[in-house]
Amino acid sequence: MPVFAPVLVGAALLAFPGAGGGVLLRAEADEPRGEVTRHVFYGGGYFDMDPVLYTGAVRTSTPISVSRDGDMFFGFTVMGDTPIRLRSGVAKLCRSGEGGWLSAATACGDDTVTGVAYNCAPALSLDERLLYVAVTRYDGTGYLIAAETDGLTPVSSVRLADVKSGLDARISSDSSASPAVGRDGDVYFGVLENPFGTNNGRGWLLHFDRWLSEIRLPGAFGWDETASTVPAAAVRNYTGPSSYLLVSKYNNYLDFGGDGRNRMALLDPATPAVDGVSGAVVMREVATIASPTPEAGDAGSGAAVTEWCPNSVAVDAATASAFMTNEDGKLYRWDLNANAFSAVVPLSRGAREAYTPTVVGVDEALYAISGGTLFRVEGEPRLWPGGAGRGRPRGGDS
């Protein structure tokens, strides 16, 4: 099921998906009321001529990503024929209403490709000249593509392959993994392993250069992960060559042959190490930390702990802290220097609700989701004291 993901365009406009692949722009986002206008990337005139047809045929299938200039990018799915011969792909829409699109098949030169991966938010290069997104075939395999943001002209694509077997990696429709761009322009994207289960269902965090022309050191976990970065200088005990490190979910699922010791990891994207599970050469673990809550009903070793469930992690570089949710219903602050949890805030009784983000607002409050509810944790995350109990969550609408 594609997510519904509104996004701010500048300081005052709220953009959200509308019928027929359109985008609704709501003015004065901070006010109780605001004028709403509709823009359609393939032309509002076509939509107006047959709104029933286009509403049924064209659906937004990813979150909307926004450039600094306010250009919006998103994936869309076409189900059936349209008079203008739309094909599933990625769209661009300017605030002025001008738009364009690139079919997923054209982006990688493969007619067996059927569309953009569900819930894969397009990413932009550091200079915002390139757009990255994953595209898939019917069987769930596919490519990572790069296109010019100016005219959505294809630039390059790379086949997504399993690190060990070399077979086509799989992009699960249950995943919300999206490309992440490092501080050096490198691109990261998470996939499932093939054959499934050969890496305990953890998948891989694939790693490429800016142009997708060079395959670089992968991460050992990635199937539903959008990696976050932290400056290497913020981590006092790190002495390696990288200018930044990655914060990654690092579960080792008991149900798929793992030990159930579900962890978060701080990874060095430039230093190799041998993975203890797969034997593959992967990014070195700078630090890892296990979930502190035992998994109920563990009939195995008794060592299994609850899973980490963010699809992206908020990072405060000033204090080398990462914020993430867990299936035990709690929000954790991971002190990357001490490799310890310096704050724990209970949000719900616990929910097997994966793939939710954490966000630090401009007010320095933290926002997280647990049990179908959005929480705002008051107070500056930087000032959270050691130990649990000082953060105060307030439940909002789900």
Short mmCIF file of C-alpha atoms in Angstrom, two decimals:
data_model
loop_
_atom_site.label_atom_id
_atom_site.label_comp_id
_atom_site.label_asym_id
_atom_site.label_seq_id
_atom_site.Cartn_x
_atom_site.Cartn_y
_atom_site.Cartn_z
CA MET A 1 0.00 0.00 0.00
CA PRO A 2 1.60 3.32 -1.00
CA VAL A 3 2.01 5.73 1.90
CA PHE A 4 0.37 9.15 2.05
CA ALA A 5 3.22 11.57 2.62
CA PRO A 6 2.61 15.34 2.68
CA VAL A 7 5.66 17.59 2.50
CA LEU A 8 6.47 21.25 3.01
CA VAL A 9 7.50 23.27 -0.04
CA GLY A 10 9.41 26.25 1.32
CA ALA A 11 8.05 27.69 4.54
CA ALA A 12 4.40 28.24 3.67
CA LEU A 13 3.15 25.62 1.19
CA LEU A 14 2.00 22.12 2.05
CA ALA A 15 2.05 19.63 -0.84
CA PHE A 16 0.19 16.33 -0.76
CA PRO A 17 -0.91 13.73 -3.32
CA GLY A 18 -4.24 14.17 -5.05
CA ALA A 19 -6.35 12.18 -7.48
CA GLY A 20 -4.94 11.17 -10.84
CA GLY A 21 -1.29 11.72 -9.88
CA GLY A 22 -1.97 15.37 -9.11
CA VAL A 23 -0.45 17.39 -6.29
CA LEU A 24 -2.54 19.65 -4.08
CA LEU A 25 -0.78 22.76 -2.75
CA ARG A 26 -2.26 24.24 0.40
CA ALA A 27 -1.19 27.83 1.10
CA GLU A 28 -0.39 29.23 4.57
CA ALA A 29 0.49 25.89 6.12
CA ASP A 30 0.71 27.41 9.62
CA GLU A 31 -2.79 28.89 9.46
CA PRO A 32 -6.11 27.13 10.19
CA ARG A 33 -7.24 27.74 6.61
CA GLY A 34 -5.53 28.19 3.30
CA GLU A 35 -6.31 28.16 -0.39
CA VAL A 36 -5.79 24.82 -2.11
CA THR A 37 -4.73 24.57 -5.76
CA ARG A 38 -4.26 21.48 -7.93
CA HIS A 39 -1.34 20.84 -10.29
CA VAL A 40 -0.90 17.81 -12.55
CA PHE A 41 2.52 16.84 -13.90
CA TYR A 42 1.17 15.71 -17.29
CA GLY A 43 -1.07 18.75 -17.67
CA GLY A 44 -4.19 19.81 -15.81
CA GLY A 45 -6.06 20.16 -19.08
CA TYR A 46 -5.81 16.43 -19.76
CA PHE A 47 -7.05 15.61 -16.27
CA ASP A 48 -9.98 18.04 -16.59
CA MET A 49 -11.06 16.47 -19.89
CA ASP A 50 -11.62 13.08 -18.23
CA PRO A 51 -11.10 13.18 -14.46
CA VAL A 52 -12.76 9.80 -13.94
CA LEU A 53 -10.35 8.07 -16.31
CA TYR A 54 -7.19 9.68 -14.90
CA THR A 55 -8.32 9.24 -11.29
CA GLY A 56 -8.63 5.51 -11.89
CA ALA A 57 -5.52 5.14 -14.00
CA VAL A 58 -2.81 7.24 -12.32
CA ARG A 59 -1.75 6.94 -8.66
CA THR A 60 1.10 8.52 -6.71
CA SER A 61 3.16 5.62 -5.33
CA THR A 62 6.02 7.25 -3.37
CA PRO A 63 6.54 10.16 -0.99
CA ILE A 64 7.13 13.56 -2.59
CA SER A 65 10.72 14.87 -2.45
CA VAL A 66 11.34 18.61 -2.74
CA SER A 67 14.39 20.54 -3.94
CA ARG A 68 15.60 23.79 -2.39
CA ASP A 69 13.93 25.65 -5.28
CA GLY A 70 10.59 24.00 -4.59
CA ASP A 71 10.57 21.46 -7.42
CA MET A 72 8.68 18.30 -6.46
CA PHE A 73 9.62 14.75 -7.51
CA PHE A 74 7.67 11.53 -6.95
CA GLY A 75 6.94 8.11 -8.41
CA PHE A 76 3.60 7.27 -10.00
CA THR A 77 1.89 4.10 -11.18
CA VAL A 78 -0.30 3.85 -14.28
CA MET A 79 -3.00 1.16 -14.27
CA GLY A 80 -4.58 0.97 -17.72
CA ASP A 81 -4.45 3.04 -20.88
CA THR A 82 -4.58 6.83 -21.10
CA PRO A 83 -5.03 8.99 -24.22
CA ILE A 84 -1.57 10.50 -23.72
CA ARG A 85 0.11 7.10 -23.26
CA LEU A 86 1.41 7.60 -19.75
CA ARG A 87 3.69 4.87 -18.40
CA SER A 88 4.63 4.30 -14.77
CA GLY A 89 7.68 6.32 -13.76
CA VAL A 90 8.92 9.40 -11.95
CA ALA A 91 7.36 12.86 -12.19
CA LYS A 92 8.59 16.42 -11.71
CA LEU A 93 6.30 19.28 -10.81
CA CYS A 94 7.25 22.93 -10.31
CA ARG A 95 5.40 25.30 -8.01
CA SER A 96 4.20 27.13 -11.11
CA GLY A 97 2.38 24.01 -12.26
CA GLU A 98 4.76 23.06 -15.06
CA GLY A 99 5.70 19.40 -15.05
CA GLY A 100 7.18 16.44 -16.83
CA TRP A 101 7.78 12.75 -16.44
CA LEU A 102 10.19 9.92 -17.23
CA SER A 103 9.01 6.33 -17.60
CA ALA A 104 10.76 3.79 -15.39
CA ALA A 105 11.53 1.58 -18.38
CA THR A 106 13.11 4.43 -20.33
CA ALA A 107 15.18 5.45 -17.30
CA CYS A 108 17.11 2.17 -17.38
CA GLY A 109 16.61 1.05 -20.97
CA ASP A 110 14.76 -2.12 -19.96
CA ASP A 111 11.22 -2.66 -21.26
CA THR A 112 10.58 -5.35 -18.64
CA VAL A 113 10.66 -2.67 -15.92
CA THR A 114 7.13 -1.85 -14.78
CA GLY A 115 7.50 1.12 -12.44
CA VAL A 116 9.13 2.91 -9.53
CA ALA A 117 9.49 0.85 -6.33
CA TYR A 118 6.58 1.47 -3.96
CA ASN A 119 7.32 3.98 -1.20
CA CYS A 120 10.82 4.67 -2.53
CA ALA A 121 11.24 8.41 -2.01
CA PRO A 122 13.41 9.95 -4.76
CA ALA A 123 16.72 11.35 -3.50
CA LEU A 124 18.66 14.31 -4.85
CA SER A 125 22.41 14.64 -5.25
CA LEU A 126 24.21 17.21 -3.11
CA ASP A 127 24.13 19.77 -5.92
CA GLU A 128 20.55 18.71 -6.80
CA ARG A 129 21.47 18.11 -10.44
CA LEU A 130 20.72 14.37 -10.23
CA LEU A 131 17.73 12.41 -8.98
CA TYR A 132 18.01 8.82 -7.74
CA VAL A 133 15.18 6.29 -7.42
CA ALA A 134 14.71 2.51 -7.67
CA VAL A 135 12.67 0.95 -10.47
CA THR A 136 11.37 -2.62 -10.56
CA ARG A 137 10.28 -5.46 -12.81
CA TYR A 138 7.22 -7.66 -12.20
CA ASP A 139 9.37 -10.12 -10.23
CA GLY A 140 10.58 -7.47 -7.77
CA THR A 141 14.10 -7.13 -9.17
CA GLY A 142 15.33 -3.94 -10.77
CA TYR A 143 17.71 -1.02 -10.99
CA LEU A 144 18.77 2.16 -9.26
CA ILE A 145 18.58 4.99 -11.78
CA ALA A 146 20.00 8.50 -11.99
CA ALA A 147 18.33 11.24 -14.05
CA GLU A 148 18.93 14.94 -14.51
CA THR A 149 16.56 16.95 -12.35
CA ASP A 150 16.34 19.71 -14.95
CA GLY A 151 14.57 17.74 -17.67
CA LEU A 152 14.35 14.22 -16.20
CA THR A 153 16.83 13.02 -18.80
CA PRO A 154 18.26 9.55 -18.04
CA VAL A 155 21.92 9.65 -16.99
CA SER A 156 22.77 6.16 -15.73
CA SER A 157 21.41 3.04 -14.10
CA VAL A 158 22.85 0.10 -12.20
CA ARG A 159 21.45 -3.40 -11.82
CA LEU A 160 20.78 -4.17 -8.17
CA ALA A 161 22.55 -7.43 -7.37
CA ASP A 162 23.01 -9.66 -4.34
CA VAL A 163 26.42 -9.10 -2.77
CA LYS A 164 27.30 -12.82 -2.52
CA SER A 165 25.36 -14.71 -5.18
CA GLY A 166 25.49 -12.07 -7.90
CA LEU A 167 21.83 -12.79 -8.66
CA ASP A 168 19.32 -9.98 -9.04
CA ALA A 169 18.55 -8.58 -5.60
CA ARG A 170 14.91 -8.17 -4.65
CA ILE A 171 13.05 -4.97 -3.79
CA SER A 172 10.15 -5.92 -1.55
CA SER A 173 6.85 -4.08 -1.98
CA ASP A 174 6.71 -4.14 1.85
CA SER A 175 9.90 -2.07 2.02
CA SER A 176 10.13 1.70 2.33
CA ALA A 177 13.88 1.77 1.64
CA SER A 178 14.87 4.92 -0.25
CA PRO A 179 18.20 6.07 -1.68
CA ALA A 180 20.41 8.02 0.73
CA VAL A 181 23.18 10.37 -0.37
CA GLY A 182 26.34 10.60 1.73
CA ARG A 183 28.32 13.73 2.47
CA ASP A 184 30.74 12.82 -0.33
CA GLY A 185 27.97 12.23 -2.88
CA ASP A 186 27.99 8.42 -2.64
CA VAL A 187 24.59 6.75 -2.94
CA TYR A 188 23.20 3.99 -0.68
CA PHE A 189 20.15 1.81 -1.26
CA GLY A 190 18.76 -1.21 0.63
CA VAL A 191 17.63 -4.46 -1.02
CA LEU A 192 16.65 -8.03 -0.05
CA GLU A 193 19.08 -10.87 -0.63
CA ASN A 194 18.61 -13.51 -3.33
CA PRO A 195 18.18 -16.39 -2.58
CA PHE A 196 16.05 -15.11 0.28
CA GLY A 197 17.21 -16.20 3.72
CA THR A 198 20.87 -16.56 2.80
CA ASN A 199 21.56 -13.42 4.85
CA ASN A 200 18.92 -14.09 7.52
CA GLY A 201 16.41 -11.83 5.76
CA ARG A 202 18.60 -8.80 6.41
CA GLY A 203 19.28 -7.91 2.79
CA TRP A 204 22.16 -5.58 1.89
CA LEU A 205 22.84 -1.87 1.95
CA LEU A 206 24.26 -1.40 -1.56
CA HIS A 207 26.75 1.42 -2.10
CA PHE A 208 27.63 3.30 -5.30
CA ASP A 209 29.48 6.38 -6.44
CA ARG A 210 27.60 9.53 -7.55
CA TRP A 211 27.25 8.33 -11.16
CA LEU A 212 26.25 4.76 -10.21
CA SER A 213 29.22 3.58 -12.25
CA GLU A 214 31.26 2.07 -9.39
CA ILE A 215 30.05 -0.51 -6.88
CA ARG A 216 31.51 0.22 -3.47
CA LEU A 217 31.58 -1.44 -0.05
CA PRO A 218 28.11 -2.68 1.03
CA GLY A 219 26.49 -2.80 4.43
CA ALA A 220 25.38 -6.10 6.00
CA PHE A 221 21.77 -4.99 6.56
CA GLY A 222 19.55 -3.02 4.23
CA TRP A 223 16.27 -4.54 3.13
CA ASP A 224 14.13 -1.78 4.69
CA GLU A 225 16.65 0.86 5.60
CA THR A 226 17.23 4.46 4.59
CA ALA A 227 20.65 5.14 6.04
CA SER A 228 21.44 8.26 8.09
CA THR A 229 24.83 9.96 8.36
CA VAL A 230 26.87 11.52 11.14
CA PRO A 231 30.17 13.44 10.72
CA ALA A 232 33.07 11.20 11.66
CA ALA A 233 34.58 14.05 13.68
CA ALA A 234 31.58 13.91 16.03
CA VAL A 235 32.48 10.35 17.09
CA ARG A 236 35.46 10.75 19.38
CA ASN A 237 36.79 7.19 19.30
CA TYR A 238 36.75 6.90 15.50
CA THR A 239 40.16 7.09 13.84
CA GLY A 240 39.46 5.70 10.37
CA PRO A 241 39.58 7.34 6.91
CA SER A 242 35.91 8.25 6.41
CA SER A 243 34.59 11.80 6.70
CA TYR A 244 31.21 10.48 7.82
CA LEU A 245 29.70 7.31 9.26
CA LEU A 246 26.34 5.63 8.68
CA VAL A 247 23.69 4.92 11.29
CA SER A 248 21.82 1.78 10.26
CA LYS A 249 19.20 -0.59 11.54
CA TYR A 250 20.96 -3.95 12.09
CA ASN A 251 18.36 -6.55 13.04
CA ASN A 252 19.25 -10.25 12.84
CA TYR A 253 15.83 -11.84 12.60
CA LEU A 254 15.20 -15.00 14.64
CA ASP A 255 12.42 -16.06 12.23
CA PHE A 256 14.88 -16.18 9.31
CA GLY A 257 17.78 -18.03 10.90
CA GLY A 258 19.32 -15.22 12.92
CA ASP A 259 20.12 -15.09 16.62
CA GLY A 260 17.45 -12.50 17.43
CA ARG A 261 20.08 -10.10 18.79
CA ASN A 262 18.56 -7.13 17.00
CA ARG A 263 20.91 -4.15 17.01
CA MET A 264 21.54 -0.67 15.69
CA ALA A 265 24.91 -0.10 14.04
CA LEU A 266 27.36 2.69 13.35
CA LEU A 267 29.19 1.75 10.14
CA ASP A 268 32.33 2.91 8.37
CA PRO A 269 31.50 3.07 4.64
CA ALA A 270 35.16 3.02 3.59
CA THR A 271 36.70 0.30 5.79
CA PRO A 272 36.12 -3.40 4.99
CA ALA A 273 35.44 -6.21 7.42
CA VAL A 274 34.16 -9.78 7.14
CA ASP A 275 30.51 -10.13 8.18
CA GLY A 276 30.02 -12.79 10.84
CA VAL A 277 26.69 -13.95 9.39
CA SER A 278 27.24 -14.11 5.64
CA GLY A 279 31.03 -14.14 5.34
CA ALA A 280 30.79 -11.26 2.86
CA VAL A 281 33.15 -8.30 2.93
CA VAL A 282 31.07 -5.40 4.24
CA MET A 283 31.38 -2.05 6.02
CA ARG A 284 33.17 -2.29 9.35
CA GLU A 285 31.09 -1.94 12.49
CA VAL A 286 32.37 1.02 14.48
CA ALA A 287 29.80 0.36 17.20
CA THR A 288 26.64 -1.67 17.69
CA ILE A 289 23.99 -1.65 20.38
CA ALA A 290 21.30 -4.24 21.05
CA SER A 291 17.67 -3.65 21.87
CA PRO A 292 17.36 -3.85 25.67
CA THR A 293 13.92 -5.52 25.72
CA PRO A 294 13.59 -9.34 25.63
CA GLU A 295 11.38 -10.69 22.86
CA ALA A 296 8.22 -12.23 24.34
CA GLY A 297 7.71 -15.86 23.39
CA ASP A 298 11.30 -16.55 22.38
CA ALA A 299 11.43 -20.33 22.46
CA GLY A 300 14.98 -20.52 21.15
CA SER A 301 18.10 -19.37 22.93
CA GLY A 302 16.24 -16.91 25.12
CA ALA A 303 18.58 -14.17 23.89
CA ALA A 304 16.21 -12.64 21.33
CA VAL A 305 15.26 -9.00 21.80
CA THR A 306 12.62 -6.79 20.21
CA GLU A 307 13.29 -5.33 16.76
CA TRP A 308 14.35 -1.84 15.88
CA CYS A 309 11.70 -0.44 13.58
CA PRO A 310 12.71 2.93 12.09
CA ASN A 311 12.99 3.32 8.34
CA SER A 312 15.16 6.36 9.00
CA VAL A 313 16.95 7.64 12.08
CA ALA A 314 17.22 11.25 13.23
CA VAL A 315 20.79 12.28 14.07
CA ASP A 316 21.95 15.23 16.17
CA ALA A 317 25.54 15.71 15.00
CA ALA A 318 26.30 18.28 17.72
CA THR A 319 25.97 15.62 20.41
CA ALA A 320 26.64 12.52 18.26
CA SER A 321 23.20 11.21 19.13
CA ALA A 322 20.78 9.04 17.15
CA PHE A 323 17.05 8.78 17.87
CA MET A 324 15.04 5.70 16.94
CA THR A 325 11.93 3.71 17.84
CA ASN A 326 11.67 0.09 18.85
CA GLU A 327 8.89 -2.50 18.75
CA ASP A 328 8.82 -2.34 22.56
CA GLY A 329 6.98 0.99 22.11
CA LYS A 330 9.85 3.18 23.33
CA LEU A 331 11.89 5.98 21.82
CA TYR A 332 15.65 5.76 22.42
CA ARG A 333 18.48 8.27 22.35
CA TRP A 334 21.72 6.48 21.43
CA ASP A 335 24.86 8.31 22.54
CA LEU A 336 27.30 7.28 19.80
CA ASN A 337 30.35 8.27 21.84
CA ALA A 338 29.39 6.37 24.98
CA ASN A 339 27.67 3.59 22.97
CA ALA A 340 24.84 3.67 25.47
CA PHE A 341 21.23 4.77 25.68
CA SER A 342 21.23 8.14 27.38
CA ALA A 343 17.44 8.55 27.35
CA VAL A 344 14.43 6.29 26.95
CA VAL A 345 10.86 7.58 26.53
CA PRO A 346 7.89 5.18 26.61
CA LEU A 347 5.39 5.99 23.86
CA SER A 348 3.06 2.99 23.69
CA ARG A 349 2.64 -0.49 25.11
CA GLY A 350 4.55 -1.83 22.16
CA ALA A 351 3.50 -2.45 18.59
CA ARG A 352 4.88 -4.47 15.71
CA GLU A 353 4.82 -1.32 13.63
CA ALA A 354 7.86 -1.07 11.42
CA TYR A 355 9.18 1.45 8.92
CA THR A 356 8.43 4.72 10.70
CA PRO A 357 10.79 7.73 10.77
CA THR A 358 12.01 9.91 13.61
CA VAL A 359 12.37 13.64 12.99
CA VAL A 360 13.88 16.54 14.94
CA GLY A 361 11.75 19.65 14.39
CA VAL A 362 12.92 23.23 14.05
CA ASP A 363 11.69 23.64 17.64
CA GLU A 364 14.18 20.88 18.64
CA ALA A 365 11.32 18.67 19.75
CA LEU A 366 11.43 15.08 18.56
CA TYR A 367 8.62 13.49 16.55
CA ALA A 368 8.09 9.73 16.43
CA ILE A 369 5.34 7.20 15.71
CA SER A 370 4.33 4.22 17.81
CA GLY A 371 1.09 2.27 17.95
CA GLY A 372 -0.45 4.28 15.12
CA THR A 373 0.02 7.56 16.99
CA LEU A 374 2.29 10.50 16.24
CA PHE A 375 4.11 11.76 19.35
CA ARG A 376 5.89 15.01 20.03
CA VAL A 377 8.55 14.68 22.74
CA GLU A 378 8.91 18.04 24.44
CA GLY A 379 12.17 19.62 25.44
CA GLU A 380 15.44 19.87 23.57
CA PRO A 381 16.80 16.43 22.66
CA ARG A 382 20.30 17.79 23.32
CA LEU A 383 19.37 18.38 26.96
CA TRP A 384 17.85 14.99 27.68
CA PRO A 385 19.56 13.69 30.80
CA GLY A 386 21.03 10.24 31.18
CA GLY A 387 18.54 7.54 32.03
CA ALA A 388 14.84 7.30 31.34
CA GLY A 389 11.86 9.30 32.34
CA ARG A 390 12.60 13.00 31.73
CA GLY A 391 11.26 13.27 28.17
CA ARG A 392 7.49 13.86 28.11
CA PRO A 393 5.58 12.51 25.13
CA ARG A 394 2.30 13.97 23.95
CA GLY A 395 0.10 11.90 21.67
CA GLY A 396 -1.35 13.46 18.57
CA ASP A 397 -3.38 12.24 15.65
CA SER A 398 -2.35 9.01 14.00
#
